[in-house]
C-alpha positions as MATLAB code, in Angstrom:
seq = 'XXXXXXXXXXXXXXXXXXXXXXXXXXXXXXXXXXXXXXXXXXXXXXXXXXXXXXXXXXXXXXXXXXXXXXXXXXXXXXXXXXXXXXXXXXXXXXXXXXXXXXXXXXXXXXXXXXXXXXXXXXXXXXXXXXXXXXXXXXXXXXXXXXXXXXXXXXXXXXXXXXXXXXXXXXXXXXXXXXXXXXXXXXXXXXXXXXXXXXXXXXXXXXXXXXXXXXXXXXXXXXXXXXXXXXXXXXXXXXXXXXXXXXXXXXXXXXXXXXXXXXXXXXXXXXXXXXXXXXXXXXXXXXXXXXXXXXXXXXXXXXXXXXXXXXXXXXXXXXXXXXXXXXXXXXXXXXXXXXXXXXXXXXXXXXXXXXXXXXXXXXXXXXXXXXXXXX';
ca = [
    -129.542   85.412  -72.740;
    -127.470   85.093  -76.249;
    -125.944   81.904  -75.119;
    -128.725   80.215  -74.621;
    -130.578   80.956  -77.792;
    -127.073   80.615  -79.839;
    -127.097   76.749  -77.763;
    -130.538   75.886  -78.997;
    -130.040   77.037  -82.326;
    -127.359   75.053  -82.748;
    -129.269   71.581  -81.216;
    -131.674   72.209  -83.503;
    -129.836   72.833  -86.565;
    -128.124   69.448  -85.530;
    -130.808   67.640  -84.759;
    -132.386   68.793  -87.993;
    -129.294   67.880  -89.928;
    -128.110   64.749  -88.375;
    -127.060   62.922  -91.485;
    -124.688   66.071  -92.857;
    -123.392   66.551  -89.046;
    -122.356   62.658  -88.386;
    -121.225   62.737  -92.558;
    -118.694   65.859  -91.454;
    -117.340   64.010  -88.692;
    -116.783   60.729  -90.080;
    -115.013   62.758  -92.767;
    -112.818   64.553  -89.984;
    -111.473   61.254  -88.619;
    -111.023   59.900  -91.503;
    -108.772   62.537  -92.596;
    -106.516   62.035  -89.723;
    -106.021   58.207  -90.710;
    -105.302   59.622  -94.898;
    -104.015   63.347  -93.985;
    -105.253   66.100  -97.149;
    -102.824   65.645  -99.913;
    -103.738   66.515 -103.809;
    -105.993   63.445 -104.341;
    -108.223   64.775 -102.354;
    -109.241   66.869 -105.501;
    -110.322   63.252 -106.997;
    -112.993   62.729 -104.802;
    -115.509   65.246 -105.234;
    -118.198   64.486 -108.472;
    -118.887   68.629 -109.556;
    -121.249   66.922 -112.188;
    -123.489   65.240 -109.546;
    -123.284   68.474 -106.894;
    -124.520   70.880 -109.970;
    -127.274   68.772 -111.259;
    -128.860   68.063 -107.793;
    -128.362   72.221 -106.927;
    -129.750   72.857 -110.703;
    -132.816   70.394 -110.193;
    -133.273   71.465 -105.888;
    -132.973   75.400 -107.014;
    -135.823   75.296 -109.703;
    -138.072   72.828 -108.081;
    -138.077   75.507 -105.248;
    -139.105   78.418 -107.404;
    -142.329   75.727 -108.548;
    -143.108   75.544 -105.275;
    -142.855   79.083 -104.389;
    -145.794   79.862 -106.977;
    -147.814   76.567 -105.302;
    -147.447   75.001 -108.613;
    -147.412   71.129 -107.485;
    -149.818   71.758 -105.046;
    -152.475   73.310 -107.331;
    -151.958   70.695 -109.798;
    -152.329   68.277 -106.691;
    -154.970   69.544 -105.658;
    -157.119   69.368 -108.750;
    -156.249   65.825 -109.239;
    -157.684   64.851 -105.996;
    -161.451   66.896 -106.234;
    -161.642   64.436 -109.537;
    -162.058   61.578 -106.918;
    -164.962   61.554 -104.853;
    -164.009   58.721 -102.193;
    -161.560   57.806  -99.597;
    -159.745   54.855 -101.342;
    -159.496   56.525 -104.970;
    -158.265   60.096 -103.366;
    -155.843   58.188 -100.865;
    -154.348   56.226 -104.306;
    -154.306   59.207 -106.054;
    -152.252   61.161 -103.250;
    -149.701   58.188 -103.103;
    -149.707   58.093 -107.110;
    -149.130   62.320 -107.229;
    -146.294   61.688 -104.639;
    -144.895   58.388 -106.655;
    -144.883   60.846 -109.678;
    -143.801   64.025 -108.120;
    -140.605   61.718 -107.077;
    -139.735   60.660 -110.188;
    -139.435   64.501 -111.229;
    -138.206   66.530 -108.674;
    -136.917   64.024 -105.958;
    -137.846   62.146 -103.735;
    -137.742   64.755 -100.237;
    -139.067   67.295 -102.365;
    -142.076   64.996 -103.427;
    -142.694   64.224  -99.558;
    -142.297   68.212  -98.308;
    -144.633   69.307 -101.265;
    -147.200   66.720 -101.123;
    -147.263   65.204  -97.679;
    -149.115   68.928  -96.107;
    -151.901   67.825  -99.267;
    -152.455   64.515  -97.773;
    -152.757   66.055  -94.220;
    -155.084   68.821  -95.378;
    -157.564   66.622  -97.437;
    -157.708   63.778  -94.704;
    -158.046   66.403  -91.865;
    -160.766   68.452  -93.993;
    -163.098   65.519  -94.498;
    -162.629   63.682  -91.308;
    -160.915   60.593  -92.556;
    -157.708   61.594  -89.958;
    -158.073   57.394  -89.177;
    -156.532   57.041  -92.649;
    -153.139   59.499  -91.984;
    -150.255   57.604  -90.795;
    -151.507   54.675  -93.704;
    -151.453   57.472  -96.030;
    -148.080   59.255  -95.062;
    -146.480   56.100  -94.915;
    -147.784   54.775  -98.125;
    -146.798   58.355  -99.227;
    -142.926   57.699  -97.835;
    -142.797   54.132  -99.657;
    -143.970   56.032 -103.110;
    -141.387   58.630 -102.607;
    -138.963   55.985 -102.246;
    -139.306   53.749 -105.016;
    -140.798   55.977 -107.614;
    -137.571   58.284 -107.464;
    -135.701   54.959 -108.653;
    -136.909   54.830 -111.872;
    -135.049   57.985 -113.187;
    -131.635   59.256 -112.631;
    -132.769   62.688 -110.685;
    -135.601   60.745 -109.002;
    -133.016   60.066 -106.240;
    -129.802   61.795 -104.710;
    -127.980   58.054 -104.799;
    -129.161   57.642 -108.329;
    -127.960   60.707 -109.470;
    -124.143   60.236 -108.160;
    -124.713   56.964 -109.351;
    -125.442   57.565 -113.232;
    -122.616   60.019 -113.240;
    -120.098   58.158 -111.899;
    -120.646   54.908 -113.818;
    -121.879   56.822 -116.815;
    -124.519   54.716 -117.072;
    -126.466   54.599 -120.383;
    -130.068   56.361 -120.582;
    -131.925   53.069 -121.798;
    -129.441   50.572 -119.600;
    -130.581   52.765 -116.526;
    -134.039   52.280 -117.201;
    -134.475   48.873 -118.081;
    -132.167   48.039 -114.593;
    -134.917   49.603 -112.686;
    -138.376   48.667 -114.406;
    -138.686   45.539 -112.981;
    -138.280   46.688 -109.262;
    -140.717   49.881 -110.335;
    -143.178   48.297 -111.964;
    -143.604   45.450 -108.686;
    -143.536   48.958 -106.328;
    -146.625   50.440 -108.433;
    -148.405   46.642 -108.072;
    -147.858   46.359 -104.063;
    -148.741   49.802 -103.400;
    -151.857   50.133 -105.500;
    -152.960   46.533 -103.944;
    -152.398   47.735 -100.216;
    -154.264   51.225 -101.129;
    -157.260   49.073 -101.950;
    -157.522   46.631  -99.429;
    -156.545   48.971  -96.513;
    -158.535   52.502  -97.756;
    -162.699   51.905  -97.785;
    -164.498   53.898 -100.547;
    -166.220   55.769  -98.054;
    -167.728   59.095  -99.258;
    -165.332   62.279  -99.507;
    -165.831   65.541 -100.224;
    -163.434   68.515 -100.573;
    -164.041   71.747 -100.885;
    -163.458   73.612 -103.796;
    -161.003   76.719 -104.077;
    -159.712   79.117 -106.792;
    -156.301   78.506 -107.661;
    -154.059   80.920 -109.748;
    -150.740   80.393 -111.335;
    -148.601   83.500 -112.921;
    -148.282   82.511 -116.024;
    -144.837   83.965 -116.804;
    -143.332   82.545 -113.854;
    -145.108   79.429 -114.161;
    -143.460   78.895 -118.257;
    -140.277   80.387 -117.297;
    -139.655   77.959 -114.457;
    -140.938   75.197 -116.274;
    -137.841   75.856 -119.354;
    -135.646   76.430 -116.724;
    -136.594   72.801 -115.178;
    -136.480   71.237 -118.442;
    -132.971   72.738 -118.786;
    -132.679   71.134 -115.668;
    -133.211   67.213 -116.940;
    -131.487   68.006 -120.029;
    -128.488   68.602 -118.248;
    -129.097   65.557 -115.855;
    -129.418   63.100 -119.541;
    -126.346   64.813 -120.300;
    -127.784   66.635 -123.035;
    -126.559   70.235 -122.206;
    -122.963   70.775 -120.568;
    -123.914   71.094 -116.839;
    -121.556   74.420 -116.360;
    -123.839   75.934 -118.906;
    -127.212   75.266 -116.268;
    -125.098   76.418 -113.390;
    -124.655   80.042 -115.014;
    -128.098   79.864 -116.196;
    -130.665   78.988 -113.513;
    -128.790   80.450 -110.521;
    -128.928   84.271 -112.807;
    -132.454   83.789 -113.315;
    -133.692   83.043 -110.274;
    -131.330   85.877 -108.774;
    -133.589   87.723 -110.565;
    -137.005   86.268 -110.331;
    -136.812   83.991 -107.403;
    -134.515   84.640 -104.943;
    -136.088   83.182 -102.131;
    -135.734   79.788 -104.251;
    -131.896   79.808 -104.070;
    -131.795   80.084 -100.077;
    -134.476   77.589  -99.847;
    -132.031   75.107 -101.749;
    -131.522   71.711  -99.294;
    -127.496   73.024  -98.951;
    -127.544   70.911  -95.924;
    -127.917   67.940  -98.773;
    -125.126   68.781 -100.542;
    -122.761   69.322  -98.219;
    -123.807   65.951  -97.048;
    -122.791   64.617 -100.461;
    -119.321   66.783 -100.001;
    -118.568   65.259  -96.939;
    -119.110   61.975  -97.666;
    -117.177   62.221 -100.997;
    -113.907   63.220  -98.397;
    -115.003   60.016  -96.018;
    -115.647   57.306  -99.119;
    -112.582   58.280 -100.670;
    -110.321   58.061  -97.843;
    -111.948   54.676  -96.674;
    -110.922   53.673 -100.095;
    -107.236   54.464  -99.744;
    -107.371   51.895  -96.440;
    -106.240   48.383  -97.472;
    -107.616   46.958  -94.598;
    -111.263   48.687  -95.525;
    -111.053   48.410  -99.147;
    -110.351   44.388  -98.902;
    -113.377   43.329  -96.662;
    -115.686   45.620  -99.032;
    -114.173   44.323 -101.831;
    -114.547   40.721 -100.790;
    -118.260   41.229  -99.135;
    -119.432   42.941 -102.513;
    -118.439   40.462 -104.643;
    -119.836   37.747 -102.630;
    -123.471   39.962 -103.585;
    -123.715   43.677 -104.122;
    -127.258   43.385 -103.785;
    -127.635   41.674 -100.234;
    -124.697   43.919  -99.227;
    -125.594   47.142 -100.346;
    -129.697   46.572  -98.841;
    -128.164   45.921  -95.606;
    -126.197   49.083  -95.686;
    -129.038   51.079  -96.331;
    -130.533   50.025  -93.515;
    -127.620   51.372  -90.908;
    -126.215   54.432  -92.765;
    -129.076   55.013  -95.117;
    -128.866   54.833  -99.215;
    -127.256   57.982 -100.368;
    -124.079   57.483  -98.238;
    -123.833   53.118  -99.294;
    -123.967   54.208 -102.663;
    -121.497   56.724 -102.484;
    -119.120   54.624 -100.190;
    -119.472   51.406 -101.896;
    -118.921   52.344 -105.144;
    -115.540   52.765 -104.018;
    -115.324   49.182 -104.021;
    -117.328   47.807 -107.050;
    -117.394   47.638 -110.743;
    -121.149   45.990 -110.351;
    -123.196   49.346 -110.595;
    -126.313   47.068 -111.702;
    -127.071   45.580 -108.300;
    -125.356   48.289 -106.897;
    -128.115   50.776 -107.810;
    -131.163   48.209 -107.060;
    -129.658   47.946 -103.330;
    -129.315   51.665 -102.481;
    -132.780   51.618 -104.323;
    -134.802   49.086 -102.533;
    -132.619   49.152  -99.331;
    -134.548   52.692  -99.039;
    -137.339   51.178  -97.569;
    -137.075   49.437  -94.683;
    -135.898   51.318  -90.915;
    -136.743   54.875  -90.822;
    -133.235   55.364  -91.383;
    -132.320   53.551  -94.582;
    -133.528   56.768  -96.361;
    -133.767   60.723  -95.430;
    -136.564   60.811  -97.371;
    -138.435   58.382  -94.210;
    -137.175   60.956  -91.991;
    -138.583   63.846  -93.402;
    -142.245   62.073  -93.373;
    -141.794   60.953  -89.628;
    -140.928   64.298  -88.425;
    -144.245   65.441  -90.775;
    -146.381   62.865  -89.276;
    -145.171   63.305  -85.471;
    -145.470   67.370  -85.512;
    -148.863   66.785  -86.634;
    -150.321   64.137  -84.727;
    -149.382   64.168  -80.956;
    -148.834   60.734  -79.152;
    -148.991   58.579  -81.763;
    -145.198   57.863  -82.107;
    -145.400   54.141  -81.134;
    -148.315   53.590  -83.257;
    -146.510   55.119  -86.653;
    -142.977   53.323  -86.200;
    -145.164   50.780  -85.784;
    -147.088   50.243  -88.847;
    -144.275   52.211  -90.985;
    -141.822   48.761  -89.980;
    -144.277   46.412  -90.786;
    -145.178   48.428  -94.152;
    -141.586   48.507  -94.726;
    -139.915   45.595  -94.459;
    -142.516   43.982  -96.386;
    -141.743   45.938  -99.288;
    -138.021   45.235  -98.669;
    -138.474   42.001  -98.355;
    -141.048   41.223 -100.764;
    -138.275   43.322 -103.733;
    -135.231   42.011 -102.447;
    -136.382   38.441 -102.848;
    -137.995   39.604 -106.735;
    -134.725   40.872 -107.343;
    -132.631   37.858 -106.315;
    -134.676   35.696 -108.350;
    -134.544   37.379 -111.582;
    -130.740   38.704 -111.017;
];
């Protein structure tokens, strides 16, 4: 009876992590071609591993005391219709990704979405919703260095300046917020919507304490505070207050991130691999990087082809905007589709669907911006 049970926890701890499980492989054959030797030690970016821990262990902790959700939650009972409650779901979620990452955005605020379209009858409105959701996620995370895992590994490796960062990706933002708002109203009716009201409490000392600890958090991301100093801090508080919040940490994330380290650094060390990336990126880093996304998803192009480029500018807008697109050019559209699916039974076709056609819009419609004003 064990083996059985041992079997299908193992398929689904696979099939849950596919991205870390092919990552660990690809890294295995790879090391066969280089064999372990002392540069491995080169590879691995601590910086980038203990900011994303730092930033995944405390946003855990908020969640454990409902905090996004309550604040959510009262944004929505503001609006009193089905267009301005849809926009300001997408908005919370476009937000919440620009602060605590873009999964943790979708797994906090897609069961909102589901619970206030479900509760007022407007279920026609859910796989619009949870994809507009997924697209928000996407490309509000790229606006700040934490907002996503590829921009974080990104910023630290290049050491790319606070203000340079930012004015890279307001352009690409800034269109995002336009299209999404624009497709919100002309595909959401203001039809009438009522949810019902309930009483809400957050601890207070928890609530303050985990708020300084995520502000130590982003300090240490802007490279503010010494990032050893968070990784003593916020792992011996939450031993203390939370520790629920440190096994909830998305470990399967960065061991992803370890694993591809080992595989982008060895493909670097092949001459035959490093000269058709070399040559293909400089021919555009944009177009190049997009297209990656779109077969091996954003965080591991970004951390494989910067192995290969100097040109972290276009670099970062293609692991950016080549999130959107197939379901998976980002985790993040993975983590909605198994949301949507467990929820609503039979209509696979119709979601993959509409999410493409939402998608590659966007990618298309950003690419092209960028090109243009490149």
């Amino acid at each position: 009876m064990k083996r059985p049970n041992l079997f299908q926890g193992t398929a689904n701890f696979v099939k849950k992590n596919v991205v870390m499980v092919v990552a660990m492989v690809a890294a295995l054959i790879t090391c066969f071609i280089v064999p372990p030797d002392e540069a491995y030690l080169d590879y691995f970016d601590v910086k980038t591993l203990t900011c994303l821990f730092c930033v995944l262990a405390v946003v855990c902790a908020l969640k454990n005391i409902n905090f996004f959700y309550t604040l959510a939650r009262k944004i929505v009972l503001v609006f009193k219709n089905a267009r301005l409650s849809i926009l300001a779901l997408v908005y919370i979620t476009f937000i919440g990704s620009m602060l605590i990452a873009n999964d943790m955005a979708l797994l906090t605020f897609l069961p909102l979405g589901l619970f206030v379209l479900s509760s007022t009858g407007k279920g026609k409105y859910m796989a619009f919703t949870f994809i507009m959701q997924n697209i928000a996620a996407n490309l509000g995370g790229m606006l700040t260095p934490f907002g996503n895992p590829q921009n974080l590994y990104l910023y630290t490796k290049f050491a790319i300046p606070n203000g340079e960062f930012m004015l890279i990706m307001l352009p690409p933002f800034l269109l995002a917020v336009a299209l999404i708002t624009v497709c919100c109203l002309i595909f959401v009716k203001p039809e009438p919507l009522e949810l019902r009201d309930e009483k809400t409490v957050l601890p207070v000392g928890r609530t303050v304490v985990y708020l300084l600890l995520f502000a130590l958090a982003i300090a240490i991301v802007f490279r503010g505070i010494p990032y050893w100093i968070g990784l003593i801090i916020i792992p011996a508080v939450l031993l203390f207050m939370d520790r629920k919040a440190l096994k909830m940490v998305d470990y399967p994330l960065l061991l992803t991130f370890v694993f591809f380290f080992v595989f982008s650094g060895n493909m670097a060390r092949i001459d035959a691999v490093r000269n058709l990336f070399s040559m293909l990126l400089e021919k555009s880093t944009l177009l190049f990087s997009v297209l990656s996304c779109q077969v091996i998803s954003n965080v591991p192009s970004a951390i494989l082809l910067s192995q290969f480029t100097t040109n972290y500018k276009e670099l970062l807008l293609g692991v950016n905007i080549g999130g959107v697109g197939t379901l998976i050019a980002s985790l993040a559209s993975l983590i909605t589709f198994r949301e949507y699916t467990k929820n609503n039974k039979g209509k696979t076709r119709y979601y993959v669907l509409l999410f493409s056609a939402f998608n590659f819009a966007f990618l298309i419609i950003l690419a092209l911006f960028e090109l243009v004003i490149l």
